[in-house]
CSV table of C-alpha atoms and ligand atoms in Angstrom, one decimal:
chain,number,residue,atom,x,y,z
A,1,MET,CA,89.7,-29.1,59.8
A,2,PRO,CA,89.1,-25.8,58.5
A,3,ASN,CA,87.4,-23.9,60.5
A,4,ARG,CA,85.9,-20.5,58.9
A,5,LEU,CA,82.5,-18.5,59.0
A,6,GLU,CA,82.0,-15.9,55.6
A,7,ILE,CA,79.2,-13.6,56.1
A,8,GLN,CA,78.1,-12.4,52.3
A,9,ASN,CA,75.9,-8.9,51.8
A,10,LEU,CA,74.0,-10.0,55.3
A,11,ARG,CA,71.1,-7.7,55.5
A,12,LYS,CA,68.0,-7.4,58.3
A,13,ASN,CA,64.8,-5.0,57.5
A,14,TYR,CA,62.7,-5.0,60.2
A,15,GLY,CA,59.6,-3.7,58.1
A,16,SER,CA,61.1,-0.7,56.4
A,17,PHE,CA,63.9,-0.2,58.8
A,18,THR,CA,67.4,-1.1,58.1
A,19,ALA,CA,68.9,-3.0,61.0
A,20,LEU,CA,71.8,-4.6,59.4
A,21,ASP,CA,73.2,-3.3,56.4
A,22,SER,CA,75.0,-5.4,53.8
A,23,VAL,CA,77.4,-7.1,56.2
A,24,SER,CA,80.2,-9.0,54.8
A,25,VAL,CA,82.7,-10.5,57.0
A,26,ILE,CA,85.3,-13.5,57.1
A,27,LEU,CA,85.5,-15.2,60.7
A,28,GLU,CA,88.4,-17.2,61.8
A,29,GLN,CA,89.8,-18.9,65.1
A,30,GLY,CA,89.7,-17.4,68.2
A,31,VAL,CA,87.9,-14.0,69.4
A,32,THR,CA,86.7,-11.7,67.6
A,33,GLY,CA,85.2,-8.6,69.7
A,34,LEU,CA,81.8,-7.1,67.9
A,35,LEU,CA,82.2,-4.1,69.5
A,36,GLY,CA,79.0,-1.4,68.6
A,37,ALA,CA,76.5,1.6,70.7
A,38,ASN,CA,73.1,0.5,71.7
A,39,GLY,CA,71.1,-0.2,68.8
A,40,ALA,CA,73.6,-1.2,66.7
A,41,GLY,CA,72.6,-4.3,65.7
A,42,LYS,CA,75.1,-7.0,67.0
A,43,SER,CA,71.9,-9.0,68.6
A,44,THR,CA,70.5,-8.8,65.0
A,45,LEU,CA,73.3,-9.5,63.5
A,46,MET,CA,74.0,-12.9,66.1
A,47,LYS,CA,70.6,-14.4,65.6
A,48,LEU,CA,71.2,-13.6,62.3
A,49,MET,CA,74.1,-15.7,62.1
A,50,THR,CA,72.6,-18.6,64.8
A,51,ASP,CA,69.5,-19.3,62.5
A,52,HIS,CA,67.2,-17.4,65.6
A,53,MET,CA,66.0,-14.5,62.7
A,54,LYS,CA,65.2,-14.6,59.3
A,55,ARG,CA,67.1,-12.6,57.2
A,56,THR,CA,66.4,-10.3,54.5
A,57,GLU,CA,69.1,-10.6,52.3
A,58,GLY,CA,72.8,-12.3,52.1
A,59,HIS,CA,74.2,-15.2,52.8
A,60,ILE,CA,76.7,-17.3,55.5
A,61,LEU,CA,78.9,-19.8,54.7
A,62,TYR,CA,80.8,-22.1,57.3
A,63,ASN,CA,83.6,-24.1,55.7
A,64,GLY,CA,81.6,-23.1,52.3
A,65,THR,CA,78.1,-24.4,53.0
A,66,GLU,CA,75.3,-22.0,53.9
A,67,VAL,CA,74.3,-22.6,57.0
A,68,LEU,CA,70.7,-22.8,55.8
A,69,GLU,CA,71.2,-25.9,54.2
A,70,MET,CA,72.5,-27.3,57.1
A,71,GLY,CA,69.5,-27.1,59.2
A,72,ALA,CA,70.2,-29.3,62.6
A,73,LYS,CA,73.8,-29.7,61.6
A,74,TRP,CA,74.4,-25.7,62.2
A,75,ARG,CA,73.1,-26.1,64.8
A,76,SER,CA,74.9,-28.6,66.7
A,77,LEU,CA,78.0,-26.6,65.6
A,78,ILE,CA,77.4,-23.2,67.8
A,79,GLY,CA,76.8,-22.4,70.9
A,80,TYR,CA,74.7,-19.3,71.3
A,81,THR,CA,74.8,-17.0,74.9
A,82,PRO,CA,71.5,-14.7,73.6
A,83,GLN,CA,71.3,-11.0,75.2
A,84,LEU,CA,68.3,-11.8,77.5
A,85,GLN,CA,67.6,-15.6,78.6
A,86,GLY,CA,65.5,-16.9,81.2
A,87,LEU,CA,66.9,-19.7,83.2
A,88,TYR,CA,65.4,-22.1,84.9
A,89,GLU,CA,65.5,-20.3,88.3
A,90,ASP,CA,64.0,-23.3,90.1
A,91,SER,CA,66.8,-26.3,88.9
A,92,SER,CA,70.1,-26.6,90.2
A,93,ALA,CA,72.8,-25.7,87.9
A,94,ARG,CA,73.6,-28.9,87.1
A,95,GLN,CA,70.0,-30.0,86.0
A,96,PHE,CA,69.8,-27.4,83.7
A,97,LEU,CA,73.0,-28.0,82.4
A,98,TYR,CA,71.6,-31.5,82.2
A,99,TYR,CA,68.4,-30.2,80.4
A,100,MET,CA,70.2,-28.2,78.0
A,101,ALA,CA,72.4,-31.3,76.8
A,102,SER,CA,69.1,-33.5,76.4
A,103,LEU,CA,67.8,-30.3,73.7
A,104,LYS,CA,71.1,-30.4,72.1
A,105,GLY,CA,70.7,-34.0,71.9
A,106,LEU,CA,73.5,-35.3,74.0
A,107,ARG,CA,73.3,-39.0,75.5
A,108,ARG,CA,73.4,-39.7,78.8
A,109,ARG,CA,76.7,-40.1,79.2
A,110,GLN,CA,78.0,-37.2,77.2
A,111,ALA,CA,75.9,-35.1,79.3
A,112,LYS,CA,77.0,-36.3,82.7
A,113,GLU,CA,80.8,-36.4,81.7
A,114,GLN,CA,80.5,-32.3,79.7
A,115,THR,CA,78.8,-31.2,83.0
A,116,ALA,CA,80.9,-32.1,85.6
A,117,ARG,CA,83.8,-31.0,83.1
A,118,LEU,CA,82.1,-27.5,82.4
A,119,LEU,CA,81.0,-27.3,86.0
A,120,GLN,CA,84.5,-26.9,86.4
A,121,LEU,CA,85.5,-24.9,84.0
A,122,VAL,CA,83.5,-22.5,84.9
A,123,ASN,CA,84.3,-22.6,89.0
A,124,LEU,CA,80.7,-23.7,89.6
A,125,GLU,CA,81.3,-27.4,90.8
A,126,ALA,CA,81.0,-26.2,94.2
A,127,ALA,CA,77.6,-24.3,93.3
A,128,ALA,CA,76.5,-27.1,90.6
A,129,HIS,CA,73.9,-28.3,92.9
A,130,ARG,CA,73.0,-25.2,94.5
A,131,LYS,CA,69.4,-23.4,92.7
A,132,ILE,CA,69.6,-20.6,89.9
A,133,GLY,CA,67.3,-18.5,91.5
A,134,THR,CA,70.1,-18.4,94.4
A,135,PHE,CA,72.8,-17.0,91.8
A,136,SER,CA,75.0,-13.6,91.5
A,137,GLY,CA,75.0,-12.0,88.4
A,138,GLY,CA,78.7,-13.8,87.1
A,139,MET,CA,77.4,-17.2,88.4
A,140,ARG,CA,74.1,-17.0,86.2
A,141,GLN,CA,76.8,-16.0,83.0
A,142,ARG,CA,79.0,-18.3,84.1
A,143,VAL,CA,76.1,-21.3,83.7
A,144,LEU,CA,75.0,-20.1,80.9
A,145,LEU,CA,78.4,-20.1,79.3
A,146,ALA,CA,78.9,-23.5,79.8
A,147,ALA,CA,76.0,-24.0,78.6
A,148,ALA,CA,76.7,-22.6,75.6
A,149,LEU,CA,79.6,-25.3,75.1
A,150,LEU,CA,78.4,-28.2,75.7
A,151,GLY,CA,78.3,-30.7,72.3
A,152,ASP,CA,81.7,-29.0,72.1
A,153,PRO,CA,80.5,-26.7,69.8
A,154,GLN,CA,82.8,-25.1,66.9
A,155,VAL,CA,81.6,-21.8,66.4
A,156,LEU,CA,80.4,-19.6,70.2
A,157,ILE,CA,78.1,-16.8,69.7
A,158,LEU,CA,78.2,-14.7,73.1
A,159,ASP,CA,76.1,-11.5,73.3
A,160,GLU,CA,76.8,-9.1,76.0
A,161,PRO,CA,78.1,-12.1,78.0
A,162,THR,CA,79.7,-10.3,80.5
A,163,ALA,CA,76.3,-7.4,81.1
A,164,GLY,CA,76.2,-6.7,84.9
A,165,LEU,CA,79.1,-8.4,85.8
A,166,ASP,CA,81.4,-6.0,88.7
A,167,PRO,CA,85.0,-5.3,87.0
A,168,GLU,CA,86.3,-9.0,89.2
A,169,GLU,CA,83.3,-11.3,87.8
A,170,ARG,CA,84.3,-9.5,83.6
A,171,ILE,CA,87.6,-10.3,84.5
A,172,ARG,CA,87.1,-13.9,85.1
A,173,LEU,CA,84.7,-14.6,83.0
A,174,ARG,CA,87.1,-13.3,79.9
A,175,ASN,CA,89.5,-15.2,81.2
A,176,HIS,CA,87.4,-18.8,80.7
A,177,ILE,CA,86.5,-17.1,77.5
A,178,ALA,CA,90.2,-16.6,76.3
A,179,ASP,CA,90.7,-20.4,78.0
A,180,ILE,CA,88.0,-22.3,75.4
A,181,ALA,CA,88.5,-19.5,72.8
A,182,ARG,CA,92.0,-21.2,70.9
A,183,GLU,CA,90.5,-24.0,68.6
A,184,ARG,CA,86.9,-22.1,68.2
A,185,ILE,CA,85.8,-19.2,66.1
A,186,VAL,CA,84.3,-17.1,69.3
A,187,LEU,CA,82.0,-13.9,68.1
A,188,LEU,CA,82.0,-11.5,71.2
A,189,ALA,CA,79.2,-8.8,71.4
A,190,THR,CA,79.8,-6.1,73.9
A,191,HIS,CA,80.0,-2.1,74.3
A,192,VAL,CA,82.6,-2.4,76.7
A,193,VAL,CA,85.7,-1.9,75.2
A,194,SER,CA,88.1,-3.6,78.0
A,195,ASP,CA,86.1,-7.0,77.8
A,196,ILE,CA,87.6,-7.7,74.3
A,197,GLU,CA,90.9,-5.9,75.1
A,198,CYS,CA,93.0,-8.4,76.3
A,199,VAL,CA,91.6,-11.4,74.4
A,200,ALA,CA,90.0,-10.3,70.7
A,201,ASN,CA,92.3,-11.6,67.8
A,202,SER,CA,90.2,-9.2,65.8
A,203,VAL,CA,87.6,-6.7,65.9
A,204,MET,CA,84.6,-5.6,64.3
A,205,LEU,CA,83.1,-1.9,64.8
A,206,LEU,CA,79.0,-2.0,64.2
A,207,LYS,CA,78.0,1.5,63.9
A,208,ALA,CA,74.1,2.2,62.6
A,209,GLY,CA,74.3,-1.5,61.3
A,210,LYS,CA,76.7,-0.9,58.8
A,211,LEU,CA,80.3,-2.7,59.0
A,212,LEU,CA,83.2,0.1,59.7
A,213,ALA,CA,86.2,-2.3,60.0
A,214,HIS,CA,87.1,-5.6,60.7
A,215,GLU,CA,90.5,-5.1,61.8
A,216,SER,CA,93.0,-6.1,64.8
A,217,PRO,CA,93.2,-4.2,67.8
A,218,GLN,CA,96.8,-3.0,66.9
A,219,LYS,CA,95.8,-1.8,63.1
A,220,LEU,CA,92.5,0.0,64.7
A,221,ILE,CA,95.1,1.4,67.5
A,222,ALA,CA,97.3,2.4,64.7
A,223,SER,CA,94.5,4.8,62.6
A,224,ALA,CA,93.4,6.5,65.4
A,225,GLN,CA,97.2,7.8,66.3
A,226,GLY,CA,97.1,11.2,65.5
A,227,LYS,CA,92.9,11.3,66.1
A,228,ILE,CA,93.6,11.8,69.7
A,229,GLY,CA,94.5,14.1,71.7
A,230,MET,CA,94.7,15.8,74.5
A,231,PHE,CA,93.9,19.5,75.2
A,232,TYR,CA,95.2,21.1,78.7
A,233,GLY,CA,94.4,23.9,80.3
A,234,GLY,CA,92.6,24.8,83.0
A,235,TYR,CA,88.6,24.3,84.4
A,236,GLU,CA,87.6,27.0,82.6
A,237,GLU,CA,88.4,26.7,78.8
A,238,ILE,CA,88.3,22.9,79.0
A,239,ARG,CA,84.6,23.9,80.2
A,240,VAL,CA,84.0,25.7,76.8
A,241,LEU,CA,86.0,23.4,74.6
A,242,GLN,CA,83.8,20.3,76.1
A,243,ASN,CA,80.4,22.7,74.7
A,244,GLN,CA,82.1,21.8,71.2
A,245,TYR,CA,83.6,18.2,71.7
A,246,PRO,CA,80.7,17.2,74.6
A,247,LYS,CA,82.3,13.3,74.3
A,248,GLY,CA,85.4,14.6,75.3
A,249,GLU,CA,86.6,12.9,78.8
A,250,VAL,CA,87.9,15.4,81.5
A,251,LYS,CA,90.9,13.6,82.3
A,252,GLN,CA,93.0,15.2,86.0
A,253,ASN,CA,96.3,14.5,86.6
A,254,GLN,CA,100.2,16.0,87.9
A,255,GLN,CA,99.1,18.9,85.6
A,256,GLY,CA,95.6,19.7,85.9
A,257,PHE,CA,93.1,19.1,84.3
A,258,ALA,CA,93.0,17.8,80.7
A,259,LEU,CA,90.2,17.3,77.9
A,260,ARG,CA,90.9,14.2,75.9
A,261,ILE,CA,89.0,14.5,72.4
A,262,ALA,CA,88.7,11.7,69.1
A,263,ALA,CA,88.6,14.0,66.6
A,264,ASP,CA,89.9,13.8,63.0
A,265,PRO,CA,91.6,16.5,62.6
A,266,LEU,CA,91.8,17.3,66.0
A,267,PRO,CA,91.4,21.3,67.6
A,268,GLU,CA,93.7,23.2,67.8
A,269,GLY,CA,96.2,23.3,70.9
A,270,CYS,CA,95.1,19.8,71.1
A,271,VAL,CA,98.2,17.6,71.5
A,272,PRO,CA,98.5,14.4,70.3
A,273,ALA,CA,98.0,11.5,72.9
A,274,GLN,CA,100.8,8.9,72.4
A,275,ASP,CA,98.6,6.6,74.7
A,276,VAL,CA,96.3,5.8,72.0
A,277,GLY,CA,94.5,1.9,72.8
A,278,LEU,CA,91.2,0.4,71.5
A,279,GLU,CA,88.9,2.4,74.0
A,280,ASP,CA,90.1,5.5,71.8
A,281,VAL,CA,89.0,4.0,68.7
A,282,TYR,CA,85.4,3.4,70.0
A,283,ARG,CA,85.5,6.8,70.9
A,284,LEU,CA,86.6,8.2,67.5
A,285,TYR,CA,84.9,5.5,65.0
A,286,LEU,CA,81.0,4.6,67.2
A,287,GLU,CA,80.6,7.5,69.2
A,288,GLY,CA,82.9,10.7,68.9
A,289,ASP,CA,82.0,13.8,68.3
A,290,HIS,CA,82.8,14.0,64.7
A,291,ALA,CA,82.5,10.2,63.7
B,1,ATP,N1,62.3,-7.0,66.3
B,1,ATP,C1,62.0,-5.8,65.8
B,1,ATP,N2,61.7,-4.7,65.3
B,1,ATP,C2,61.9,-3.2,65.4
B,1,ATP,N3,63.1,-3.1,65.2
B,1,ATP,C3,64.3,-3.6,65.9
B,1,ATP,C4,64.0,-5.2,66.0
B,1,ATP,N4,64.8,-5.5,66.7
B,1,ATP,C5,65.4,-4.4,67.1
B,1,ATP,N5,65.4,-3.7,65.9
B,1,ATP,C6,65.9,-2.1,66.3
B,1,ATP,O1,67.5,-2.6,65.2
B,1,ATP,C7,68.1,-2.1,66.0
B,1,ATP,C8,69.8,-3.0,66.2
B,1,ATP,O2,69.1,-3.4,67.5
B,1,ATP,P1,70.0,-4.6,67.8
B,1,ATP,O3,69.2,-5.5,69.4
B,1,ATP,O4,70.4,-5.2,66.8
B,1,ATP,O5,71.0,-3.3,68.3
B,1,ATP,P2,73.0,-3.9,69.5
B,1,ATP,O6,73.8,-3.7,69.1
B,1,ATP,O7,72.1,-5.1,70.1
B,1,ATP,O8,72.6,-2.8,71.1
B,1,ATP,P3,72.5,-3.3,72.4
B,1,ATP,O9,74.1,-3.3,72.7
B,1,ATP,O10,71.3,-2.8,73.4
B,1,ATP,O11,71.9,-4.8,72.9
B,1,ATP,C9,67.7,-0.9,67.0
B,1,ATP,O12,67.3,0.2,66.1
B,1,ATP,C10,66.5,-2.2,67.1
B,1,ATP,O13,65.7,-0.9,67.8
B,2,MG,MG1,72.2,-6.6,71.5
């Protein structure tokens, strides 16, 4: 069965402000990372995709059909974890999942089976009876992920699922997401590059409502080669250069201090970096001093 989501010229205006500006993109199976700084329009895009908000213009087609025409069918095909979501503090994880399953229209038996399977998937079996009010941030995010997976959705839309998690919990959640992504379209919004570094097949770069690129991580990294450089020098020299490149990152290694700069062209005296990564891509295109 095909699994293809096509977004065409999608626009969202809030009054006279354009939060999303003619975004066109095709999403296929696997994880697509949606990278952008605060206010870039990530949540806006996700709310439009999940029909939680009215678009100003554009189309969203799932396997060729406009999702607005699919109505309830579309909602049954998607799983969504909104960025800010109230949880039912007094319910247990299991009760919450039963409740969400009923909202999704699952039968009792399906709800029971899937809840058991999903609690296992997100490592919450042992805590299934505990009130959500007693959960850590990571446990809450895992409950939300499980809830989004009820009904076996073909499209998963995750808005900053790792927000507020410590590094260990981030990795755990990321692994869960990688596990479930194989046969689904997964769109994962974040401004934390490491969240998608190991799991994303492709990355969308969103800046001020505009889609700058949708490419494989490898291609994005290749495009940043020669635009990321290290300036080695004394502390004072680096301070001076840092005034020009305030987003440059000061590093310290065996040779002393260095400033890692993302700029096109690189300033004189800068040695092009050989170890360019997705973090540099983010810095160059989304927050660089000359982006
Ligand atoms: N309901 C609204 N009314 C007016 N402006 C809004 C509304 N919702 C969002 N915006 C504006 O639209 C822009 C995009 O917001 P959005 O929440 O989509 O960004 P985001 O990429 O999800 O940011 P964050 O990383 O902070 O979650 C921002 O400038 C925001 O202030
Ligand atoms: Mg957001």
